[in-house]
Coordinates of C-alpha atoms in Angstrom, one line a residue:
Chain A
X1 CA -172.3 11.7 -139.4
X2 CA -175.4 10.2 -138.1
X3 CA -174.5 6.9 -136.7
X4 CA -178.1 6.4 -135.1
X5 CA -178.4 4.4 -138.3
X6 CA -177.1 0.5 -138.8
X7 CA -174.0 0.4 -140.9
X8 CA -174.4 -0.5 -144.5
X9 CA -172.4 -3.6 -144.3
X10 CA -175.1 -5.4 -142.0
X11 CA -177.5 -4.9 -144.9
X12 CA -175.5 -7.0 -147.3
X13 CA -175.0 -9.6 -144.1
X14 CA -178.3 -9.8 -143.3
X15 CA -179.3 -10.3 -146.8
X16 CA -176.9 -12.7 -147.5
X17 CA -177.7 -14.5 -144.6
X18 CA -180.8 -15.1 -145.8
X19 CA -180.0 -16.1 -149.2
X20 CA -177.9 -18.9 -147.4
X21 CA -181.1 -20.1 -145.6
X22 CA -184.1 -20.3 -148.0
X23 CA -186.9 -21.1 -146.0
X24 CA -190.6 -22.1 -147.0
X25 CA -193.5 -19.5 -148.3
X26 CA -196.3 -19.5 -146.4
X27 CA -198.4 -22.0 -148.9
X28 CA -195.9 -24.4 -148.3
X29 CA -195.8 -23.8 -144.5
X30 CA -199.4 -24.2 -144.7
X31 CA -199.2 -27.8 -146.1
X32 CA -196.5 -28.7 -143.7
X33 CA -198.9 -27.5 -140.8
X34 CA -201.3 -29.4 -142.0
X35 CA -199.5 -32.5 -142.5
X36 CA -198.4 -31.8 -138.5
X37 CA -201.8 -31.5 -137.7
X38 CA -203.1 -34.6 -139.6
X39 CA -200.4 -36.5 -137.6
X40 CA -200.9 -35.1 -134.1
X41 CA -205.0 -36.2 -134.4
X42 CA -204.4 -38.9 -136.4
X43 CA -201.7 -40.9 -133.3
X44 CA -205.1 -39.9 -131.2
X45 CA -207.5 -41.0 -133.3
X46 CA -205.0 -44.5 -133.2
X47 CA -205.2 -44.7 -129.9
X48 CA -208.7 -44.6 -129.4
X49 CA -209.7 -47.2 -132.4
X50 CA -207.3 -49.5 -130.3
X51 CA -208.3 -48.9 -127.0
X52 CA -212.1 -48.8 -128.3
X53 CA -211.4 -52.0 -129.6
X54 CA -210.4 -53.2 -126.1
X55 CA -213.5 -52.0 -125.1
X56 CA -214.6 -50.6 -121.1
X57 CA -214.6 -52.4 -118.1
X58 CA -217.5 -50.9 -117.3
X59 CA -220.4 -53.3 -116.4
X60 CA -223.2 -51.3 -117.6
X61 CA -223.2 -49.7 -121.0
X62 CA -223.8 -45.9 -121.0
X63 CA -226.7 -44.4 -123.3
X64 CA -226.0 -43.4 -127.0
X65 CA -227.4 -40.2 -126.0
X66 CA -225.5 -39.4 -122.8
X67 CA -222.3 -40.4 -124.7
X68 CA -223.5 -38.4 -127.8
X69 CA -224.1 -35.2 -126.1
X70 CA -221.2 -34.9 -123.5
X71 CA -219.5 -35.9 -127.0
X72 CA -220.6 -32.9 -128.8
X73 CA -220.8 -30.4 -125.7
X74 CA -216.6 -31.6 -125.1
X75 CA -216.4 -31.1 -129.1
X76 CA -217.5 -27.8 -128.8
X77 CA -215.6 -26.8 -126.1
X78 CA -211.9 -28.3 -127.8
X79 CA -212.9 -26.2 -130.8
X80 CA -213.7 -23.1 -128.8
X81 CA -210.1 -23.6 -126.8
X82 CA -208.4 -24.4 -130.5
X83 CA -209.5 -21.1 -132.0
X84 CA -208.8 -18.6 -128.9
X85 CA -205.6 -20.5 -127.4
X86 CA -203.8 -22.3 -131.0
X87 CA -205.0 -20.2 -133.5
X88 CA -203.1 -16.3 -133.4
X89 CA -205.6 -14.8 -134.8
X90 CA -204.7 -11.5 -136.9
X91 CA -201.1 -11.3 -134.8
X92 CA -198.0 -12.5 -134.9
X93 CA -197.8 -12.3 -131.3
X94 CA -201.4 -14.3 -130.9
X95 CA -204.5 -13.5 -129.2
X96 CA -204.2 -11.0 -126.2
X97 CA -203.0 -12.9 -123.0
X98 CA -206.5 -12.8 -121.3
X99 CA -207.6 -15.2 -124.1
X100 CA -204.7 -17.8 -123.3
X101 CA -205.4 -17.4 -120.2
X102 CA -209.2 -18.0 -119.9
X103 CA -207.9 -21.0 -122.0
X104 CA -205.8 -22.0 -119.5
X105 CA -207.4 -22.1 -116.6
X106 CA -211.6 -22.2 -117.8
X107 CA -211.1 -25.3 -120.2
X108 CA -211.3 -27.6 -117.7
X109 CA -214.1 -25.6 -115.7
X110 CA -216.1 -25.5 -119.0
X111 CA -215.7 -29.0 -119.4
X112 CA -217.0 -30.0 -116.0
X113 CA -219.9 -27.6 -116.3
X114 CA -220.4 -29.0 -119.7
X115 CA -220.8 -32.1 -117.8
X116 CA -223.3 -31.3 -115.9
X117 CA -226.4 -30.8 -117.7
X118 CA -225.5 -34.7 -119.1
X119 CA -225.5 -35.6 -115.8
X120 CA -228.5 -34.3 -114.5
X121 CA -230.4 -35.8 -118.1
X122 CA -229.4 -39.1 -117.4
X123 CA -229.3 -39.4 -113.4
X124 CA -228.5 -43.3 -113.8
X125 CA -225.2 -43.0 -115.5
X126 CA -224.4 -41.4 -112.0
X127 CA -224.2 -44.5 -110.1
X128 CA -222.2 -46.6 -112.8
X129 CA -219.4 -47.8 -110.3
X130 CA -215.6 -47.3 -111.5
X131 CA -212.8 -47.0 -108.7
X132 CA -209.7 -45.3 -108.5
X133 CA -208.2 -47.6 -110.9
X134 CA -210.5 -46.8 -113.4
X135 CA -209.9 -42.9 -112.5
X136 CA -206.1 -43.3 -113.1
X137 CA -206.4 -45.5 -116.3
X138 CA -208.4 -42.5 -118.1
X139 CA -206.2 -40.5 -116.7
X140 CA -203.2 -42.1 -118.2
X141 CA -205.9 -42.9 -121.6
X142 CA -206.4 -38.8 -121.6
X143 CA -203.4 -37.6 -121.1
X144 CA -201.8 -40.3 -123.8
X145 CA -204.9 -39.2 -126.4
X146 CA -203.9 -35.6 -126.1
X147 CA -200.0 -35.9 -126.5
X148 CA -200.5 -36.3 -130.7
X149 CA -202.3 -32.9 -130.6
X150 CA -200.1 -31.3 -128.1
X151 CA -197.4 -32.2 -130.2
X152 CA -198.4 -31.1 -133.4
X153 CA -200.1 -27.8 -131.6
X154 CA -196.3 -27.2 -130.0
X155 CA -194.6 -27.5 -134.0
X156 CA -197.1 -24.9 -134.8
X157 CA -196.0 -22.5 -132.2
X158 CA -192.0 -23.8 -132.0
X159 CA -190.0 -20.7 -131.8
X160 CA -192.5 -17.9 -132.0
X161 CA -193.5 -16.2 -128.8
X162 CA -191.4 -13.8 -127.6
X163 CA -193.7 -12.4 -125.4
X164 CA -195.2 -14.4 -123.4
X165 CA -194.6 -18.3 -124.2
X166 CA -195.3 -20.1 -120.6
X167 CA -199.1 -19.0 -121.1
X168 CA -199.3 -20.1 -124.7
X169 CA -197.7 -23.2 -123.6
X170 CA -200.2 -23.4 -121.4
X171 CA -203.2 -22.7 -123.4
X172 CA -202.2 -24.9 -125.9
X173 CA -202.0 -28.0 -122.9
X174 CA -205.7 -27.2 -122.5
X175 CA -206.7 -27.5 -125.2
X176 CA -204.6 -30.9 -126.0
X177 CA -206.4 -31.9 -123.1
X178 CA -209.7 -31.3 -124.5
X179 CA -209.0 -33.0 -127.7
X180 CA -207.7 -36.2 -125.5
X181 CA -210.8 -35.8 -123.4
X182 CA -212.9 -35.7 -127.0
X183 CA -211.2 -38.6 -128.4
X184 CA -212.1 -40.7 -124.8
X185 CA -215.4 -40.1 -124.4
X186 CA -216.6 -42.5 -126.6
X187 CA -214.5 -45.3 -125.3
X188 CA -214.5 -44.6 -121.3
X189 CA -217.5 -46.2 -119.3
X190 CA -217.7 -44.2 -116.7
X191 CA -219.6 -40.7 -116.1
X192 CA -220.2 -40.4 -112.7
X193 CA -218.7 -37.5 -110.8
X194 CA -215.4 -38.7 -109.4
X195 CA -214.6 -40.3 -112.4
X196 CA -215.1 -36.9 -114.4
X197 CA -213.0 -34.8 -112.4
X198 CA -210.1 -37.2 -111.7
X199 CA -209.5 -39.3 -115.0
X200 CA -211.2 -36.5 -117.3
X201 CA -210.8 -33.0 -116.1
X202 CA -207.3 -33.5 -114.1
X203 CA -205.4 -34.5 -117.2
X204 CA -206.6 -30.9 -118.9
X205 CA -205.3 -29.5 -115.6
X206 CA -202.2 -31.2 -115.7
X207 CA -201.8 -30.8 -119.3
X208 CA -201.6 -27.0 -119.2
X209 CA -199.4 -27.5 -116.4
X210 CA -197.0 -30.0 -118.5
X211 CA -197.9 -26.9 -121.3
X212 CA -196.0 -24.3 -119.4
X213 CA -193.1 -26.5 -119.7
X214 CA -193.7 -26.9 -123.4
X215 CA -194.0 -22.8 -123.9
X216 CA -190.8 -22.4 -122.0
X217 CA -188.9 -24.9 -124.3
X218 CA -190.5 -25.3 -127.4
X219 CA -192.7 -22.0 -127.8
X220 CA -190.3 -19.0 -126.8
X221 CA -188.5 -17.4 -129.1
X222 CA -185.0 -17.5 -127.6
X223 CA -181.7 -15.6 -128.7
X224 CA -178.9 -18.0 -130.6
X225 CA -176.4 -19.3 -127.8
X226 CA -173.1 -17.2 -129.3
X227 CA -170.9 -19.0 -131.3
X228 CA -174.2 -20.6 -133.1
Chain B
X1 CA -192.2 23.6 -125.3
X2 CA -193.4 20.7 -123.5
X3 CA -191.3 17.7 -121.9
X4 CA -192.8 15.6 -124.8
X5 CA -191.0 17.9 -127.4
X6 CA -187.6 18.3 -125.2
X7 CA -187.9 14.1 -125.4
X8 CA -188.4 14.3 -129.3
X9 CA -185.9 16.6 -129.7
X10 CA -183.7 14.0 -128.0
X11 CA -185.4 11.3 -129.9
X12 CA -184.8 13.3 -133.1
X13 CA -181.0 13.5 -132.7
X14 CA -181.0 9.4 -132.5
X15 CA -183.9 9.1 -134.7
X16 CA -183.3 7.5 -138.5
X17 CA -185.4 9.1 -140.5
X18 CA -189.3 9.5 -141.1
X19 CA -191.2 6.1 -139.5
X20 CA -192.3 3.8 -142.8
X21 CA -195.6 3.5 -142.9
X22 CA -196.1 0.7 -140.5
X23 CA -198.9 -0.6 -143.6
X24 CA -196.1 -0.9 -146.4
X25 CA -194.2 -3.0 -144.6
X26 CA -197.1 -5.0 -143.7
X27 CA -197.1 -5.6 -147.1
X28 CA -194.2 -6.3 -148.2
X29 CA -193.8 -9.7 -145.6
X30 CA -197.1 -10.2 -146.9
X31 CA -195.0 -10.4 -150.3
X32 CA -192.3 -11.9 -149.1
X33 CA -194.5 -15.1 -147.4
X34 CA -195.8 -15.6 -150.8
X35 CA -192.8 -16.2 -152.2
X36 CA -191.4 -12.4 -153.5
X37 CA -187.7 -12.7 -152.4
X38 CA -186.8 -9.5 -153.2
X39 CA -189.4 -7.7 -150.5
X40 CA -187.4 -9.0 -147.7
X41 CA -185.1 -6.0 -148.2
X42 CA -188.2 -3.7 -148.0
X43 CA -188.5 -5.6 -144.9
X44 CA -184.8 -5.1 -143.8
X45 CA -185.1 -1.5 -145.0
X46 CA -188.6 -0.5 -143.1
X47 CA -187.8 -2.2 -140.1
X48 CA -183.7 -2.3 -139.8
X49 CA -183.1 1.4 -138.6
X50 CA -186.2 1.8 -136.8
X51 CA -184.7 -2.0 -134.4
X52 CA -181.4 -0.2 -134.3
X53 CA -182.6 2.9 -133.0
X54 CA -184.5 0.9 -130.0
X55 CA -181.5 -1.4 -129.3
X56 CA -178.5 1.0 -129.3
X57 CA -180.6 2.7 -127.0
X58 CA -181.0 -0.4 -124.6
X59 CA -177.2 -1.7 -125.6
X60 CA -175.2 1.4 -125.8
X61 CA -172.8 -0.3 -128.2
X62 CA -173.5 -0.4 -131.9
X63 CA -171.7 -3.7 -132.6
X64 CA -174.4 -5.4 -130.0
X65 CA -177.4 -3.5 -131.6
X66 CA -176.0 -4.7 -135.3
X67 CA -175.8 -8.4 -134.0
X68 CA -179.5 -8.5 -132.3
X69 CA -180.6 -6.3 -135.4
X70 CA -179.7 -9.1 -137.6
X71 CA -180.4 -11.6 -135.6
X72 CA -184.2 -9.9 -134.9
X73 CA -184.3 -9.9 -139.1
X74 CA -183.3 -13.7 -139.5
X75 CA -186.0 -14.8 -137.1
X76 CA -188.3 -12.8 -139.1
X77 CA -187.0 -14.4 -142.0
X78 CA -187.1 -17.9 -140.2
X79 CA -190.9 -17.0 -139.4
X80 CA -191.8 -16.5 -143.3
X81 CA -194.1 -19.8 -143.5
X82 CA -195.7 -18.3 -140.7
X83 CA -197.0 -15.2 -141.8
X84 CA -200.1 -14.4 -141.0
X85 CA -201.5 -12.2 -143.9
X86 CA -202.4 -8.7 -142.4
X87 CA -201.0 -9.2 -138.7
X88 CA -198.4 -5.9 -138.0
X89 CA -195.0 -6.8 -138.6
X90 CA -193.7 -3.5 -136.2
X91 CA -195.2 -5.2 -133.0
X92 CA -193.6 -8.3 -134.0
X93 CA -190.2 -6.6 -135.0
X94 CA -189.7 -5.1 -131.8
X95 CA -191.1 -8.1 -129.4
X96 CA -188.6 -9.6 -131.1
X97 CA -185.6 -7.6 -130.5
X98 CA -186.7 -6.8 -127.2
X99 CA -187.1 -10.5 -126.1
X100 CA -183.1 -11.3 -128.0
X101 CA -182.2 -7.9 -125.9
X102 CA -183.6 -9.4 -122.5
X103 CA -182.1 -13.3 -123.2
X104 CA -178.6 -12.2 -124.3
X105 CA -179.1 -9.7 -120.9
X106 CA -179.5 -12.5 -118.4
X107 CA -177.2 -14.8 -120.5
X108 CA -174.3 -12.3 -120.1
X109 CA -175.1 -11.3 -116.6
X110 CA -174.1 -8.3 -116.9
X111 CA -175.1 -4.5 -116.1
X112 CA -175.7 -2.3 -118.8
X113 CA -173.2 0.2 -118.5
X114 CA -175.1 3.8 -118.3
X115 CA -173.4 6.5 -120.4
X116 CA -172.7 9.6 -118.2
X117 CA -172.2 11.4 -121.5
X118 CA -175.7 10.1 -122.6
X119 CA -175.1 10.1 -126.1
X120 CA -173.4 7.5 -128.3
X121 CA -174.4 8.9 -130.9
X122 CA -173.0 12.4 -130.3
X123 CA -175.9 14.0 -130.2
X124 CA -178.7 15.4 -131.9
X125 CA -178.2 16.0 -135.6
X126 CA -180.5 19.0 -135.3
X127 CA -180.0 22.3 -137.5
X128 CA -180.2 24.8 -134.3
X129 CA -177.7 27.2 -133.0
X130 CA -174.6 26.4 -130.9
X131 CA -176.4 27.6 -127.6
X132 CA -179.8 25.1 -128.4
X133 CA -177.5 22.1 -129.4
X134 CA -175.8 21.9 -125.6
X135 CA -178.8 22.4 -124.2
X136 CA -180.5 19.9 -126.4
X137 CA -177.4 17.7 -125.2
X138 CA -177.7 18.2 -121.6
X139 CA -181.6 17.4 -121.5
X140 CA -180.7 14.4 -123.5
X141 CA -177.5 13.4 -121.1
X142 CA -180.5 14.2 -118.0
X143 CA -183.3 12.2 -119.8
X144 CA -181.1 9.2 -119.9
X145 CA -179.9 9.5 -116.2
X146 CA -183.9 9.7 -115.3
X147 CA -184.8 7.3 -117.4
X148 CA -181.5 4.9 -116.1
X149 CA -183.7 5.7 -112.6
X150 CA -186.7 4.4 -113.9
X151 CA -188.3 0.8 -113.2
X152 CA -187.7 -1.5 -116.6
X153 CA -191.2 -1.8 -117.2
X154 CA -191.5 2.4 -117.4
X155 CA -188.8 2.9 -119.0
X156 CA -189.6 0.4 -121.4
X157 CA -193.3 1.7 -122.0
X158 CA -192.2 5.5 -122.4
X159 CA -189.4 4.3 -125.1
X160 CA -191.6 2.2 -126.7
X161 CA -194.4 4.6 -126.9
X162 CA -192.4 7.9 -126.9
X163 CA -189.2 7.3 -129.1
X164 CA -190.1 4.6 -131.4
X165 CA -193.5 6.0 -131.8
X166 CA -195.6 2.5 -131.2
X167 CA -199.2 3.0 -130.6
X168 CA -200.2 2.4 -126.9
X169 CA -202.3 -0.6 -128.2
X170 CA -198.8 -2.4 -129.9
X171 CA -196.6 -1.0 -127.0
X172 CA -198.7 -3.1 -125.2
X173 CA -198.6 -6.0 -127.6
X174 CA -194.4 -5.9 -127.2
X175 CA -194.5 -5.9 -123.5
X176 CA -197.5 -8.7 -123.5
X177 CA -199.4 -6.4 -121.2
X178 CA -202.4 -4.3 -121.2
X179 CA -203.3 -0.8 -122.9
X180 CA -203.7 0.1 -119.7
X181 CA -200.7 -0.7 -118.2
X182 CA -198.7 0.6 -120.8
X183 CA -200.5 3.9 -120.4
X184 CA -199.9 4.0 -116.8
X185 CA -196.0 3.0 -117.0
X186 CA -195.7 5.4 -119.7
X187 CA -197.5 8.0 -117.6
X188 CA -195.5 7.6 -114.6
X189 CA -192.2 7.9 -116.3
X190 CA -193.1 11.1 -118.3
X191 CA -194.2 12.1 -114.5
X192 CA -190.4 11.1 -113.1
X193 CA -189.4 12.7 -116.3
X194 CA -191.4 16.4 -115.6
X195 CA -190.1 16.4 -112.3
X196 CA -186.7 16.0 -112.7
X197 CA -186.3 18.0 -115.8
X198 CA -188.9 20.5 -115.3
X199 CA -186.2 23.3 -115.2
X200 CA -184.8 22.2 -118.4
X201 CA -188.0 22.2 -120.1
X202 CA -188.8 25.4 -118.6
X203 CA -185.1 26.9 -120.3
X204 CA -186.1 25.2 -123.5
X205 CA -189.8 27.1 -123.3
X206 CA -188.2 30.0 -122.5
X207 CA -185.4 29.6 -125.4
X208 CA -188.0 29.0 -127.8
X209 CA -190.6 31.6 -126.9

């Protein structure tokens, strides 16, 4: 007898076991993931209307045109992050690791070099005072715009690397970060080089950081406890 | 014959069957995430004996490799929403078993007990004389001894790559490392492998010339 093969009893189990739990098809995962989605920006885009509405300390009012490009040159870079470190690509598995990695740890780095040429195209905005206080509140503002997406970015992925989930985690912390970062911009006074690195790019940093976390709970795909 | 065919002859014995072709049962998820119940047991078919194979090899007990089996299938099931159309679902499979292999591992704290006998299958099913069965079963019962020797992340290359016939490229996707690595761990164990059992394969060459 070969016995190299599973015993025909755990066919029937299996199978019954899944007619005991019907679960979704994948058009009506899709909506759901949506509908996730929608929420996770939409608690961002919240919290910027209402702290947009507050409005900046800042005593002198930045350019449309600085705010417009770091805007679209941080808008880029969120996408960018969404489609190698959220998206899976063609696997179940996800992109290869290098990908979540460069996520990781070049998001921020992008972002900072992003800055730069807005910098150096409008010098003044480089002298707009802020303090440390102003540092930590867009800290705080960044990190709080990027939780909706973070969440909804974690749903996606609850449950479904068994590989390697502590650098998805991470990747997908980065790119929260960048969303928060996009959703700020607009409503943060500040761009001059402290600021940027301690309330902007720090939160992306400590975000993928937090991410790790989030991959090691949330993400991996862990076996039942026994007696589940 | 070459260490690689004294390894398949081992593999053979435990072996269920022709692989599916990994495409069909890329297809039949695809059907099942679009709502065709019934292709789940294509699923459970394609993958099932193929995830048994690997775990009663990393288990040694069949009631263990039936539970993660099943439990490997259900989160398959669980992941149905989730489907991305096209991805591999044999890469998938086996990250998957392998990863509820590891967890229940470290949960239970516990060695895997080696098999001196090296067979819990009792042996190659293989149509060959009296004489090229025990020696089939002594390679095998050495193989696993080497490969007990080995450092987890060979061993688990060479099996991947070797018995359960995974292209470098997905082996590498399983272990969430590179082609390269997996090409160098793979390397190295057939290398521990050639030394140790060079003699045997030497018998076998000589036994089948």
């Amino acid at each position: 007898m070969n016995t190299s093969r599973p015993a025909p009893e755990l066919r029937e189990r299996v199978l019954a076991a899944v007619r005991r739990e019907p679960v979704a098809t994948g058009r009506e995962g899709a909506r759901g993931r949506a509908a996730v989605v929608l929420r996770g920006f939409g608690v961002a885009a919240a919290i910027a209307i209402a702290a947009g509405i507050h409005g900046s300390e800042a005593k002198t009012p930045r350019p449309p045109g600085c705010i417009l490009s770091l805007e679209l040159l941080w808008l880029s870079l969120a996408v960018a992050a969404t489609w190698a470190g959220v998206d899976r690509g063609r696997s179940m598995l996800g992109r290869r690791k290098a990908w979540r990695v460069a996520v990781a740890t070049l998001t921020p780095a992008a972002m900072l070099a992003a800055w730069l040429p807005v910098a150096l195209a409008w010098p003044e905005t480089l002298t707009i005072a802020s303090g440390l206080r102003a540092h930590l509140v867009c800290t705080a503002m960044t990190m709080a715009l990027a939780a909706g997406p973070l969440i909804a970015f974690a749903w996606l992925r609850r449950a479904s690397d068994p590989v390697s989930p502590r650098l998805t985690g991470a990747a997908l912390g980065a790119t929260a970060g960048a969303w928060g970062d996009v959703a700020h911009v607009p409503i943060c006074g500040y761009t001059e080089p402290a600021h940027i690195v301690v309330g902007h790019i720090l939160p992306v940093v400590l975000l993928a950081l937090v991410g790790v976390i989030i991959g090691d709970r949330v993400v991996a795909l862990r076996a039942e406890a026994p007696g589940r | 014959m070459g260490l690689q065919e004294v390894a398949a002859v081992w593999a053979e014995g435990r072996a269920s069957g022709p692989a599916p072709r990994a495409d069909a049962v890329d297809v039949a998820m695809q059907r099942y995430a679009e709502g065709d119940e019934a292709a789940f047991a294509v699923v459970y078919d394609a993958l099932a004996p193929r995830l048994y194979g690997y775990l009663l090899r990393q288990t040694r007990d069949s009631g263990h490799a039936e539970d993660l089996v099943q439990q490997t299938m259900l989160h398959i099931h669980r992941a149905r929403a989730r489907f991305i159309p096209g991805a591999k679902v044999m890469p998938w499979a086996f990250a998957i078993a392998r990863r509820l292999f590891v967890d229940g591992l470290r949960r239970e704290r516990r060695e895997v007990p080696v098999a001196e006998g090296g067979d819990p299958d009792g042996g190659p099913a293989l149509g060959a004389s009296a004489d090229a069965l025990v020696q089939a079963r002594e390679c095998a019962a050495r193989i696993e001894r080497v490969l007990a020797g080995l450092p987890a992340s060979q061993r688990a290359a060479f099996e991947l790559v070797k018995y359960e016939g995974l292209s470098i490229a997905d082996a590498a996707v399983v272990l969430g490392t590179t082609v390269a690595a997996v090409k160098l761990r793979a390397h190295r164990a057939y290398e521990a492998l050639r030394s140790a059992l060079g003699d045997v394969a030497d018998d076998l060459g000589g036994a089948a010339r």
